[in-house]
Coordinates of C-alpha atoms in Angstrom, one line a residue:
M1 CA 4.9 -8.6 21.1
G2 CA 2.7 -9.0 18.3
L3 CA -0.1 -6.0 16.6
E4 CA -2.5 -7.7 16.8
E5 CA -2.9 -8.4 20.2
N6 CA -6.2 -6.7 22.0
R7 CA -4.7 -4.5 24.7
G8 CA -6.7 -2.0 27.6
P9 CA -5.3 0.7 29.5
K10 CA -4.2 -2.2 32.4
D11 CA -2.4 -3.8 29.2
V12 CA -0.4 -0.4 28.4
E13 CA 0.5 0.5 31.6
R14 CA 1.9 -3.3 32.4
L15 CA 3.9 -2.9 29.5
G16 CA 5.2 1.2 30.3
Q17 CA 6.5 -0.2 33.9
K18 CA 7.9 -3.3 32.2
L19 CA 10.1 -1.2 30.1
A20 CA 11.2 2.0 32.7
L21 CA 11.7 -0.7 35.6
A22 CA 13.5 -3.1 33.9
E23 CA 15.3 -1.6 31.1
A24 CA 18.5 0.5 31.9
P25 CA 18.9 2.5 28.5
S26 CA 17.3 6.2 29.1
M27 CA 15.1 5.9 25.9
L28 CA 13.4 2.7 27.2
S29 CA 12.7 4.3 30.3
A30 CA 11.3 7.4 29.5
R31 CA 8.6 5.3 26.7
G32 CA 7.7 2.9 29.3
V33 CA 6.7 5.7 32.0
A34 CA 4.9 7.3 29.1
L35 CA 3.7 4.7 28.3
A36 CA 2.1 3.8 32.0
G37 CA 1.5 7.9 32.4
W38 CA -1.2 7.2 29.2
A39 CA -3.1 4.7 29.8
R40 CA -3.6 5.3 34.2
A41 CA -4.8 8.9 32.7
A42 CA -6.7 7.1 30.2
E43 CA -8.6 4.7 33.2
G44 CA -8.4 7.7 35.5
T45 CA -11.2 9.5 32.4
V46 CA -12.9 6.5 31.5
G47 CA -13.4 4.9 34.9
G48 CA -15.2 7.8 36.5
A49 CA -13.4 8.3 39.9
G50 CA -13.8 11.5 39.8
P51 CA -12.4 14.7 37.6
G52 CA -9.7 16.1 40.9
W53 CA -7.9 12.7 40.2
A54 CA -8.4 12.5 36.4
G55 CA -7.2 15.5 36.7
G56 CA -4.4 14.8 38.5
L57 CA -3.7 12.3 36.3
R58 CA -2.8 13.8 33.2
G59 CA 0.3 14.8 34.3
L60 CA 1.1 11.8 33.5
R61 CA 1.0 11.9 30.3
R62 CA 4.3 12.5 28.8
P63 CA 4.7 12.4 24.1
L64 CA 6.5 8.9 23.8
P65 CA 9.1 9.4 22.2
L66 CA 9.8 8.4 18.2
P67 CA 13.5 5.8 18.7
L68 CA 14.8 5.3 14.9
P69 CA 14.2 2.3 13.4
G70 CA 17.4 -0.6 12.9
P71 CA 20.5 -0.7 13.6
G72 CA 23.5 1.3 13.4
A73 CA 23.6 5.0 15.1
A74 CA 22.9 4.8 19.3
Q75 CA 20.2 6.6 19.4
R76 CA 18.2 3.7 16.6
D77 CA 16.6 1.6 18.8
P78 CA 14.1 -1.6 16.7
Q79 CA 12.5 -2.8 20.0
G80 CA 11.5 0.7 21.1
W81 CA 10.3 1.2 18.2
Q82 CA 8.0 -1.6 17.7
E83 CA 6.6 -1.1 20.8
T84 CA 5.6 2.6 20.3
L85 CA 4.1 1.1 16.6
S86 CA 2.3 -1.5 19.0
A87 CA 0.6 1.5 21.7
T88 CA -0.4 3.7 18.9
V89 CA -2.7 0.7 17.0
T90 CA -3.8 0.0 20.3
A91 CA -4.9 3.0 20.9
L92 CA -6.2 4.2 17.7
R93 CA -7.9 0.3 17.5
E94 CA -10.1 1.5 21.0
G95 CA -11.5 4.5 19.2
G96 CA -8.6 7.3 20.3
L97 CA -6.9 9.7 18.7
V98 CA -3.1 9.4 18.7
A99 CA -0.9 12.9 17.2
V100 CA 1.3 11.6 15.2
P101 CA 4.4 13.0 13.0
T102 CA 4.5 13.6 9.4
D103 CA 6.4 14.1 6.4
T104 CA 5.5 18.3 6.8
I105 CA 3.6 18.8 10.0
Y106 CA 2.2 17.1 13.1
G107 CA -0.8 15.3 12.0
I108 CA -3.9 13.9 14.4
A109 CA -4.9 10.0 13.9
A110 CA -8.7 8.3 14.0
L111 CA -9.7 5.5 12.4
A112 CA -11.4 7.0 9.2
Q113 CA -14.0 3.9 9.3
S114 CA -15.1 4.4 12.5
S115 CA -18.0 7.1 12.6
Q116 CA -16.9 7.7 16.8
A117 CA -13.9 8.5 15.9
I118 CA -14.6 10.9 13.2
K119 CA -16.3 13.0 15.8
K120 CA -14.0 13.3 18.1
I121 CA -11.5 14.6 15.3
Y122 CA -14.1 17.3 15.1
N123 CA -14.8 17.6 18.3
L124 CA -11.0 18.0 19.4
K125 CA -11.1 20.8 16.6
G126 CA -13.6 22.6 17.2
R127 CA -13.8 22.6 13.5
N128 CA -17.3 22.8 11.1
G129 CA -18.5 19.6 10.1
G130 CA -18.4 21.5 6.4
K131 CA -14.5 21.1 5.5
P132 CA -13.1 17.2 5.3
L133 CA -11.4 14.9 6.5
A134 CA -8.4 13.4 4.5
I135 CA -6.9 9.4 4.9
C136 CA -3.4 8.2 5.3
L137 CA -3.0 5.3 3.8
G138 CA 0.1 3.3 4.2
D139 CA 0.7 1.5 0.0
V140 CA 0.0 3.3 -3.3
E141 CA -2.3 0.4 -4.1
H142 CA -4.4 0.9 -1.5
I143 CA -5.9 4.1 -3.0
Y144 CA -7.8 1.3 -4.7
R145 CA -9.6 0.0 -2.3
Y146 CA -10.8 3.8 -1.2
C147 CA -11.1 5.4 -4.4
H148 CA -11.7 5.7 -8.3
V149 CA -8.6 6.8 -9.9
N150 CA -8.8 7.9 -13.0
V151 CA -4.9 9.2 -13.8
P152 CA -1.9 6.8 -14.2
E153 CA -0.3 4.4 -11.1
E154 CA 3.3 5.8 -12.3
L155 CA 1.4 8.9 -11.7
L156 CA 0.8 8.3 -8.0
R157 CA 3.8 6.8 -7.7
D158 CA 6.0 10.1 -8.8
L159 CA 4.0 11.4 -6.1
L160 CA 3.5 9.9 -3.5
P161 CA 5.1 9.3 -0.5
G162 CA 5.4 12.4 -0.3
P163 CA 4.0 15.8 0.7
V164 CA 0.6 16.2 -1.1
T165 CA -2.5 14.8 -1.0
L166 CA -4.7 14.0 -3.9
V167 CA -7.8 14.5 -4.0
L168 CA -9.8 12.1 -6.0
Q169 CA -13.2 10.1 -6.3
R170 CA -14.1 8.0 -3.0
S171 CA -15.9 4.4 -3.8
E172 CA -18.4 2.6 -1.8
G173 CA -15.6 1.1 0.5
L174 CA -14.8 4.6 2.5
N175 CA -16.3 4.8 5.6
K176 CA -20.2 7.3 4.9
D177 CA -19.5 9.3 7.8
L178 CA -16.0 10.4 6.3
N179 CA -17.3 13.9 4.7
P180 CA -20.7 12.8 3.7
F181 CA -21.0 15.3 2.0
T182 CA -18.7 15.6 -1.0
S183 CA -18.5 13.3 -3.5
L184 CA -13.9 13.4 -3.4
V185 CA -12.2 12.8 -0.6
G186 CA -8.0 13.9 -0.1
V187 CA -5.9 11.1 0.2
R188 CA -2.2 11.4 1.9
I189 CA 0.5 8.8 1.9
P190 CA 3.0 10.9 3.7
N191 CA 7.2 9.9 3.2
H192 CA 7.4 9.3 7.1
T193 CA 7.8 5.4 7.9
F194 CA 5.9 5.5 11.4
I195 CA 2.4 7.1 10.2
R196 CA 3.3 4.6 7.1
E197 CA 3.6 1.4 9.4
V198 CA 0.7 2.4 11.8
A199 CA -1.7 2.9 8.5
Q200 CA -0.4 -1.0 7.4
A201 CA -0.8 -2.6 10.9
C202 CA -4.7 -0.6 11.2
S203 CA -5.5 -2.3 7.9
G204 CA -7.5 0.5 7.2
P205 CA -7.3 4.2 6.5
L206 CA -6.4 7.0 8.9
A207 CA -8.5 10.1 9.2
L208 CA -5.7 12.6 9.1
T209 CA -5.9 16.9 10.5
S210 CA -3.7 19.1 11.4
A211 CA -2.7 18.5 15.5
N212 CA -3.8 22.3 16.1
I213 CA -7.3 23.8 16.8
S214 CA -9.0 25.0 13.6
T215 CA -7.7 28.5 12.4
R216 CA -4.9 28.2 14.3
A217 CA -1.0 27.6 13.2
S218 CA 0.2 24.0 11.9
T219 CA 2.4 22.9 14.4
L220 CA 5.9 21.3 13.9
T221 CA 7.1 20.7 17.6
V222 CA 4.6 18.1 20.1
S223 CA 4.8 20.8 23.2
E224 CA 3.2 23.7 20.3
F225 CA -0.3 21.0 20.7
Q226 CA 0.1 20.8 25.1
D227 CA -3.3 22.0 25.1
L228 CA -4.8 19.1 23.1
W229 CA -2.9 15.8 24.6
P230 CA -5.7 15.3 28.1
Q231 CA -8.4 14.7 24.6
L232 CA -6.0 12.5 22.7
S233 CA -4.9 8.6 23.7
L234 CA -1.2 9.0 23.1
V235 CA 1.4 11.7 21.5
I236 CA 4.3 10.2 19.2
D237 CA 6.9 13.0 19.5
G238 CA 9.8 12.3 16.2
G239 CA 11.2 15.6 17.1
A240 CA 11.2 19.0 15.6
I241 CA 9.9 19.0 11.3
G242 CA 11.9 21.1 9.9
D243 CA 13.0 24.0 11.0
I244 CA 10.4 25.8 13.7
Q245 CA 11.3 29.5 12.8
S246 CA 10.6 29.2 9.2
P247 CA 6.9 30.0 8.1
E248 CA 7.1 27.9 5.0
C249 CA 7.9 24.8 7.2
R250 CA 4.1 25.2 8.5
L251 CA 2.3 24.9 5.4
G252 CA 1.7 21.3 5.5
S253 CA 1.2 19.7 2.4
T254 CA 0.1 20.9 -1.7
V255 CA -3.5 19.8 -2.5
V256 CA -4.0 19.4 -5.5
D257 CA -7.3 18.1 -6.9
L258 CA -7.0 14.9 -9.7
S259 CA -11.0 13.8 -10.0
V260 CA -11.6 14.9 -13.2
S261 CA -9.4 13.1 -15.9
G262 CA -6.8 14.9 -17.8
K263 CA -7.0 18.2 -16.1
Y264 CA -5.5 19.0 -12.1
T265 CA -6.3 22.0 -10.5
I266 CA -4.4 23.3 -7.3
I267 CA -6.7 23.7 -4.5
R268 CA -4.4 24.3 -1.8
P269 CA 0.2 25.5 -2.9
G270 CA 1.5 23.5 0.5
C271 CA 5.0 23.0 0.4
A272 CA 6.0 21.2 -2.6
L273 CA 4.0 23.1 -5.2
T274 CA 6.9 23.1 -7.9
P275 CA 7.5 19.5 -8.5
T276 CA 4.1 18.6 -8.0
V277 CA 3.5 21.3 -11.1
E278 CA 6.6 20.1 -13.1
I279 CA 5.3 16.1 -12.0
L280 CA 1.5 16.5 -13.4
G281 CA 1.4 19.0 -16.6
K282 CA 6.0 18.6 -17.9
K283 CA 5.1 14.9 -16.9
Y284 CA 1.8 13.6 -17.7
G285 CA 0.9 16.3 -19.6
L286 CA -2.4 17.5 -17.5
T287 CA -3.7 21.0 -17.6
S288 CA -4.4 23.3 -14.9
E289 CA -8.2 24.6 -14.2
P290 CA -8.4 27.2 -11.8
S291 CA -9.9 26.4 -7.9
C292 CA -13.4 27.2 -7.6
S293 CA -12.5 28.5 -3.9

């Protein structure tokens, strides 16, 4: 089953029914039920069958469990990984919003080159239109398609993939409706295989933001943003990210501005401040500049 296939809700539902009924392992059964539920709920909302019926279908929406890739442990399920990846890419290509795990907190992703999808993110978050969205890419080399880079590639690879957002000058290749109020853009390449594979399969940048209402705490499990599920096309459950009792685990990525040659500015300390500063200052000799905010 290739990622290039164009599936709609009916196709996803058939896939879910096949997995739920034909496969014995509990992980696949849960995945099949979840896929069918999300597809039926989406069809109900779009199909105009009435708010009561659509509301009932929302109860079918369950997080799609993310198996670990590759052979080995009993829980690892390469086929299930590919099915989950395919469903996620399909939902994004259809203009939907998908909740995904990252290396720091749970995020909400959409296609950054889709202006309509960008609007959906702001509506979902209840977010001020003047607050920028970051982009998520699958590989370091893809940064050059959407940004003007004035630091060595080795520096990029020392920090990425990792829990860092690099703020760079945007290029003409990026959607003009994404953060039109600034010439800068934050770039994320999380140290999480699934979201990087999603970005690679979508062949373009993802818009990425935290899975929460603006002003609320970041989330480390899918249940913590359950109130957002009805507005999402899919929720991918990668388990708890870090210690849910630790405030430090909710800090999100360290955000650093590298748009000025030879200098760096910490915009948000985040969870990786110390190693980031050591790399920028000690290894590459960049000078720290205070933040304007």
